[in-house]
Every structure is written in structure tokens, then in C-alpha cells.
């Protein structure tokens, strides 16, 4: 049985059920987010009081670096500590969720019967604002459902890495030996976004070189007193080795975020980006409805006839918003 | 000596000089467009009376198909007819104009001393709205400068083809034998956007097969009475062969556009898209200035503290626009 909130007054019920730990209610709320449901503002209003209660951990890296295995092991380690965990596997490159993420789901099946874990794949599906618009709302749902940690896993494909950093409290960048990742990390600007580097597949040849490369590059950067120095952790996630070190590095970063006041600053910036994305989406939709109507059509005719210029017409159009 | 319009009242002078055929004034106006200069609305206002005076011909196709050679030959043929020609070479894929387009410029040097030809490379340079926002304004400059035909050449990379079709009166799609282009054309939706197909490199093996494939696919499509049936022309641009046929097909399409009333409809649609793009850019800029200010910042703090939800905050923000 699926709960369908036909009227917005059903939303508080749905949120209450999610808070009580009903996985179907959580799933339903994330679907509302994914589909850009008209009930979204009501959902957001009901979730507002629980903002900022989870540590949001972003996890990114090139394909093949072991992201889903690492995520799986992190979930296991965090569950051992008794913490509730949400996982969002985001594929910003594909209009449909498939490929790697279907694989992830299979690998994460061991957690599928654990009521303390929510796992969800999300695609950006050509949504207005894409990843930046929907993922924060999905994080809010998982926060509302009482998750202590929300892991957001995304394929490292250029822009996505920067986006994940902007929505996470703590960003993990996974590397693997022999992939030239150290140099690529510099090129892609990853050095700036990583709070914790995980050199995965540490049992493979070249792992020490990758570890030294990253440490060397971090040593070159200047840091103000009290500033966070990115941690570099070695792990072999497929055998569960080093995963506790990763968890410890995440906890250490959380402590620093709180003691330095950076946590509040990051949450504030994130909220600003979120509000801006929603506002822009609303404006786009309003312009779209003017396009359907006659206002834009009449103005366009005057532009085509050379009576007014397109800037003047745009001004006219905006006056009607 | 470069003319620099420091005050917007200089703009009419600049436009007057462009209309008198001063190539430096034309170049300066297109630079204003490319750089999103604050004087743009004044430029657009001064150019408005000349809207729709040129035939805008889009030219697209995969890399290596002979676009720049064909453009070069089209310019030569149109000049023989005594028509003034503008060329915009647009590279939407690169943040900087280089590579193929630099090559084009060299190939087009024979026209560089001809006062009846303007050639300009443009990049979208991460501009707000990209190609769709700047190219129409650059076309307006060339129209204002008295061009009878404006050729807009762009690399065929997915979305760009559709964009070029939306801003051109007449869209040419170039194909070459043995590139599997006929099938790819269907996949990419090119069959819908082409008004004229040019099978270039017609002296090569497989050219007849490509010609037949396209004709065959066009025969499958149903057309209402009076609807345009895309022309298919064979050419070997590098030897100047078939170029007059291409020019004739463009002229024939122009006649059909006028007699069918489609020209007005296309110009009107184009103006609507242009106005909408400018309006959205303006809104984005206004939101940006709110971001700089304290309005968004204060709202974001309340969202981060869980006092209000991001949708309510976005509503608040929009009220201040």
C-alpha cells in the first residue's frame, strides 16, 4: 500500500510517519521531491524544524575508484556505532538512473532489511536546477526521518564534484593508485573541495606513491591558523580495512566544523544557494506561463516588426510578473 | 583607433557608422554583444528598426564535413550576386574560440579585404543564456550593418543544431559520404530542422548512397499541401562545384518563406525566444544582486536555523524583486 498525499493537509501526516521510521513514508517524500510535486512547499514547511540535524557527507571520485564499496562499508561502520544512516546515490550525468547505481543497489542489499538505513538512488532527470535543486530537499527528508548521517554519493564528473561539495558538511574524495588521480585532482580543483582524501585500494602497487603525492600537494598549500588541513586516509574498502579510520576522520572534521563555527557558515551558505535555486525555478515557471499566454506573443510581434527592441520587450514582460 | 562608447549616447553614433559600412564599428558592436556590455539595451534600441532585413542562414554539420569550405564558397557566390554578407562562426562547445574556427579564419582570408563581407568568430564563453542569448544580438548587428545574408556556422554537436535552427530563417545541414550521417541525422532529429541538405564531397565514393538515403527518408515523411519539402543538393565545395545550386536552394526557400507566411511566423517565434532569454538573464542578475546584499543572507540564516523552509524563503525573496 502506498500513501498518496492528494491534499496538502496529508503532508504533515506523511512527515510524521517518516519521523516514526516508516520507510515507505520516507520513500514517498523523496519521490515527491524527485518529481517536483506541487506539495513540495508543504513538505519543506513540515521538515523545516529538523534542518541541520544530520551530518551531510559527500563522497565523490572517478568511476572505478570504489565509491559504492566504500559507501557500503561506511554504512556498516556507522551502524555499528548505532547511528541512523541515509544514503543518496546521485547520478547527475544520466537522465535515467541506471548502470553503476543499479550495481550499487545490489551491493547494498545487505542493508536493505536494516530499519536504521535508508538507501535511495536519484537522477537529476532534466529537473529545473538539476542536482542543485533536488538533492538538498532529499537530504532534508532524510534529516527529518532522523538520520544522523546522510551520505551523498556522486560520480566524479567535473561539475558534480563542486556541487557535492557545496551541499555537504564534509566532502570525501576517493582516489585509487595508478589512475593519475593526484594530478587530475589538482586539475579538477578537487584539492580545494576535499576535507578528507581516501586512498582506496591501498593494497595495490602505487598506493604509497598516490598517498605521498597528495600529502605533498597539501603541504604546498598555505593555511591560516585554525584552518582545516585535509586528512589523507588509506583504505582497502573491499576488505573493510581502514574504514574505521575514514569514520574517525569524518568525526574529526565534524568536531572542527563545530568548534570553528564553520558548520554554521556552511549551512547558511547552503541554505542561500537552495533558496536562490528555488526562486529562480519559480521565476522560470512564471515566465513560461507568460509564454503560453498572449503577453510574450504580442511583444514578440512588435520586436519582429522592428517597433521595439528585445531588451525593451523583456522589461515590459518583467513588469507583468 | 578603436571607437569606445563610454556613454550610451555614443551608441547611436556607433550604429550610424556601422550602417555606413565601417567595419570597425561593426566589430565594436559585436564585441559589446559578446561581453554583455551595459550599453546593450541602447544598442538593441538603435538597431530595432532594421530587424528582419537579412536572410539568416544557419549552417551546421559534423566536424570534417566541410562547413568552413562551404561557407567560404557561399560567400564568394553571394558576393558575385552583389549581396552583402555577414558570417558568424559560433563555437558553443568551447569556452574560448580556437581550433577549427581559427582555421576558418585563415581559409576566409580571401574575403578579409572585401568591404561587403563581415566575418566574426564568436564563443559562448559561459555567457548567461549562452548561444541563445548572444547570437541573435550579433545577427541584429549584422542586419543593421546592411547585410543581405547572415550565415551562422556552428559545429554540429547535439543541442547546437537545434539552437541554430531556432535562430535561422533557413537551415542548411551538411553531410558527407561514408560518415553514417544519414542514420545519425535521423537520430539527432536533424531531419526535422533541415530546410536544405547539402551532400558535400560529392566526388567521393558513397556520395550517391548518402544522397539516396536522405531522399528516401524524406519520402517517408508526410507533408501538408504547401509545406516545404527539404531540398537535397550535391556539392564539392572545395572545387566550387554545386555551390550555385546551394545558393539557388536557399533563394527558393526564402521565396517559400515569404509566400507561405512562414517567414513572419519564424521571425515572431525567434523574437519571443530572444525576449524570454533576456528576461530570464535580467531576473538572474537581480537575484544575484540580492545574493550580494543582505536579503538572501538573512533569509538563509532563518532557513539554516529551521525557522522557515526554503520555499517560503524563496517566496519572500521574490517579493523583493
Coordinates of C-alpha atoms in Angstrom, one line a residue, chain A residues 55-271:
Chain A
X55 CA 26.0 15.4 9.2
X56 CA 25.9 15.5 5.4
X57 CA 28.9 13.7 4.0
X58 CA 29.6 14.0 0.3
X59 CA 31.5 11.2 -1.4
X60 CA 33.0 11.5 -4.9
X61 CA 35.7 10.2 -7.1
X62 CA 36.3 8.9 -10.6
X63 CA 34.5 5.7 -11.8
X64 CA 36.2 2.5 -10.7
X65 CA 37.7 4.1 -7.6
X66 CA 35.5 2.1 -5.3
X67 CA 32.8 4.6 -4.2
X68 CA 29.9 2.2 -3.7
X69 CA 32.1 -0.4 -1.8
X70 CA 33.3 2.4 0.4
X71 CA 29.8 3.8 1.0
X72 CA 28.7 0.3 1.9
X73 CA 31.4 -0.2 4.4
X74 CA 30.9 3.3 5.9
X75 CA 27.2 2.4 6.4
X76 CA 28.3 -0.8 8.2
X77 CA 30.7 1.0 10.5
X78 CA 28.3 3.8 11.3
X79 CA 25.5 1.3 12.1
X80 CA 27.9 -0.4 14.5
X81 CA 28.1 2.9 16.3
X82 CA 24.3 2.8 16.5
X83 CA 23.8 5.8 14.1
X84 CA 21.0 6.1 11.6
X85 CA 22.2 6.5 8.1
X86 CA 20.7 7.8 4.9
X87 CA 22.4 7.2 1.5
X88 CA 21.6 9.2 -1.6
X89 CA 23.3 7.8 -4.8
X90 CA 23.1 10.6 -7.3
X91 CA 23.8 10.2 -11.0
X92 CA 23.9 13.7 -12.5
X93 CA 25.1 12.6 -15.9
X94 CA 22.3 10.4 -16.8
X95 CA 18.6 11.3 -17.4
X96 CA 17.8 7.9 -16.0
X97 CA 19.2 6.1 -13.0
X98 CA 21.0 3.0 -14.2
X99 CA 24.4 1.4 -14.8
X100 CA 26.6 1.9 -11.8
X101 CA 23.8 2.8 -9.5
X102 CA 21.9 -0.3 -10.1
X103 CA 25.1 -2.1 -9.3
X104 CA 25.4 -0.1 -6.0
X105 CA 21.9 -1.2 -5.0
X106 CA 22.8 -4.8 -5.4
X107 CA 26.0 -4.3 -3.3
X108 CA 24.0 -2.5 -0.6
X109 CA 21.3 -5.2 -0.3
X110 CA 22.8 -6.4 3.0
X111 CA 21.5 -3.1 4.5
X112 CA 18.1 -3.3 2.8
X113 CA 16.4 -5.0 5.7
X114 CA 18.0 -2.7 8.3
X115 CA 15.4 -0.2 9.6
X116 CA 18.2 2.2 10.6
X117 CA 19.3 2.7 6.9
X118 CA 17.6 4.4 4.0
X119 CA 19.2 4.0 0.6
X120 CA 17.9 5.8 -2.4
X121 CA 19.1 6.4 -6.0
X122 CA 18.3 9.7 -7.6
X123 CA 18.7 11.0 -11.1
X124 CA 18.6 14.7 -11.9
X125 CA 16.2 13.8 -14.8
X126 CA 16.4 17.2 -16.5
X127 CA 14.8 18.8 -13.5
X128 CA 14.9 22.6 -13.3
X129 CA 18.1 23.4 -11.5
X130 CA 19.1 19.7 -11.7
X131 CA 21.1 18.2 -8.8
X132 CA 21.4 21.5 -7.0
X133 CA 17.6 21.9 -6.7
X134 CA 16.5 18.4 -5.8
X135 CA 19.3 16.9 -3.7
X136 CA 19.1 19.4 -0.8
X137 CA 15.4 18.7 -0.5
X138 CA 16.1 14.9 -0.4
X139 CA 18.7 15.5 2.3
X140 CA 16.1 17.4 4.3
X141 CA 13.7 14.4 4.1
X142 CA 16.4 12.1 5.4
X143 CA 17.2 14.6 8.2
X144 CA 13.6 14.7 9.0
X145 CA 13.4 10.9 9.1
X146 CA 16.0 11.1 11.9
X147 CA 19.2 10.1 10.1
X148 CA 22.4 11.1 12.0
X149 CA 24.5 10.9 8.9
X150 CA 23.5 11.4 5.2
X151 CA 26.0 10.1 2.7
X152 CA 25.6 11.6 -0.8
X153 CA 27.5 9.6 -3.3
X154 CA 28.0 11.0 -6.8
X155 CA 30.1 10.1 -9.8
X156 CA 33.0 12.4 -10.2
X157 CA 32.3 14.1 -13.5
X158 CA 33.6 17.7 -13.4
X159 CA 30.8 20.0 -12.2
X160 CA 29.2 17.3 -10.0
X161 CA 32.2 17.3 -7.6
X162 CA 31.9 21.0 -7.0
X163 CA 28.1 20.7 -6.5
X164 CA 28.5 17.9 -4.0
X165 CA 31.0 20.0 -2.0
X166 CA 28.5 22.9 -1.9
X167 CA 25.8 20.7 -0.3
X168 CA 27.9 18.6 2.1
X169 CA 29.3 19.5 5.5
X170 CA 32.2 17.1 4.9
X171 CA 33.5 16.1 1.4
X172 CA 35.3 12.8 0.9
X173 CA 37.3 12.5 -2.3
X174 CA 38.2 8.9 -3.2
X175 CA 41.4 8.1 -5.1
X176 CA 42.9 4.9 -6.3
X177 CA 46.6 4.1 -7.1
X178 CA 47.7 4.2 -10.7
X179 CA 44.9 6.3 -12.1
X180 CA 46.9 9.5 -12.3
X181 CA 44.4 10.9 -9.8
X182 CA 46.8 13.1 -7.9
X183 CA 47.5 15.3 -10.9
X184 CA 43.9 15.1 -12.1
X185 CA 42.8 16.2 -8.6
X186 CA 44.7 19.4 -9.0
X187 CA 43.4 20.0 -12.5
X188 CA 39.8 19.4 -11.4
X189 CA 40.1 21.7 -8.4
X190 CA 39.4 18.7 -6.2
X191 CA 42.2 19.7 -3.9
X192 CA 40.1 22.7 -2.8
X193 CA 36.9 20.8 -2.1
X194 CA 38.2 17.7 -0.3
X195 CA 38.0 17.6 3.5
X196 CA 39.2 14.0 3.6
X197 CA 41.1 12.1 0.9
X198 CA 40.7 8.4 0.9
X199 CA 43.4 6.5 -1.0
X200 CA 41.4 3.3 -1.6
X201 CA 42.8 0.0 -2.9
X202 CA 45.7 0.7 -0.6
X203 CA 46.9 -2.9 -1.1
X204 CA 47.7 -2.2 -4.8
X205 CA 51.1 -1.2 -6.2
X206 CA 51.4 2.6 -6.4
X207 CA 49.1 3.3 -3.4
X208 CA 52.1 4.7 -1.4
X209 CA 53.0 7.0 -4.3
X210 CA 49.5 8.3 -4.6
X211 CA 49.4 8.9 -0.8
X212 CA 52.7 10.8 -0.9
X213 CA 51.6 12.8 -4.0
X214 CA 48.5 14.0 -2.2
X215 CA 50.4 14.8 1.0
X216 CA 53.0 16.6 -1.0
X217 CA 50.5 18.8 -2.7
X218 CA 48.7 19.5 0.5
X219 CA 52.0 20.6 2.1
X220 CA 52.4 23.2 -0.7
X221 CA 49.1 24.9 0.2
X222 CA 49.2 27.7 2.8
X223 CA 46.6 27.6 5.6
X224 CA 45.6 30.2 8.1
X225 CA 45.9 29.2 11.8
X226 CA 42.9 27.1 12.8
X227 CA 42.0 26.3 9.2
X228 CA 41.2 22.6 8.4
X229 CA 44.0 20.6 7.0
X230 CA 42.6 17.9 4.7
X231 CA 43.2 14.4 6.2
X232 CA 44.5 11.6 4.0
X233 CA 43.5 8.1 4.9
X234 CA 44.5 4.8 3.4
X235 CA 41.8 2.1 3.0
X236 CA 41.0 -1.2 1.3
X237 CA 37.3 -0.9 1.4
X238 CA 36.6 -4.2 -0.3
X239 CA 38.2 -5.9 2.8
X240 CA 36.9 -3.4 5.3
X241 CA 40.4 -2.2 6.1
X242 CA 40.9 1.4 7.0
X243 CA 37.2 2.2 7.1
X244 CA 37.3 3.0 10.8
X245 CA 40.0 5.5 10.0
X246 CA 37.7 7.1 7.5
X247 CA 34.9 7.3 10.0
X248 CA 37.3 8.8 12.6
X249 CA 38.4 11.4 10.0
X250 CA 34.8 12.3 9.3
X251 CA 34.1 12.7 13.1
X252 CA 37.2 14.8 13.5
X253 CA 36.1 17.1 10.7
X254 CA 32.7 17.4 12.3
X255 CA 34.3 18.4 15.6
X256 CA 36.4 21.1 13.7
X257 CA 33.3 22.3 11.9
X258 CA 31.5 22.9 15.2
X259 CA 34.4 24.3 17.2
X260 CA 35.5 26.7 14.4
X261 CA 32.0 28.0 13.6
X262 CA 32.4 26.8 10.0
X263 CA 29.4 24.4 10.3
X264 CA 27.0 27.3 10.7
X265 CA 28.7 29.2 7.9
X266 CA 28.4 26.2 5.5
X267 CA 24.8 25.5 6.5
X268 CA 24.0 29.2 5.9
X269 CA 25.6 29.2 2.5
X270 CA 23.9 26.1 1.5
X271 CA 20.5 27.5 2.6

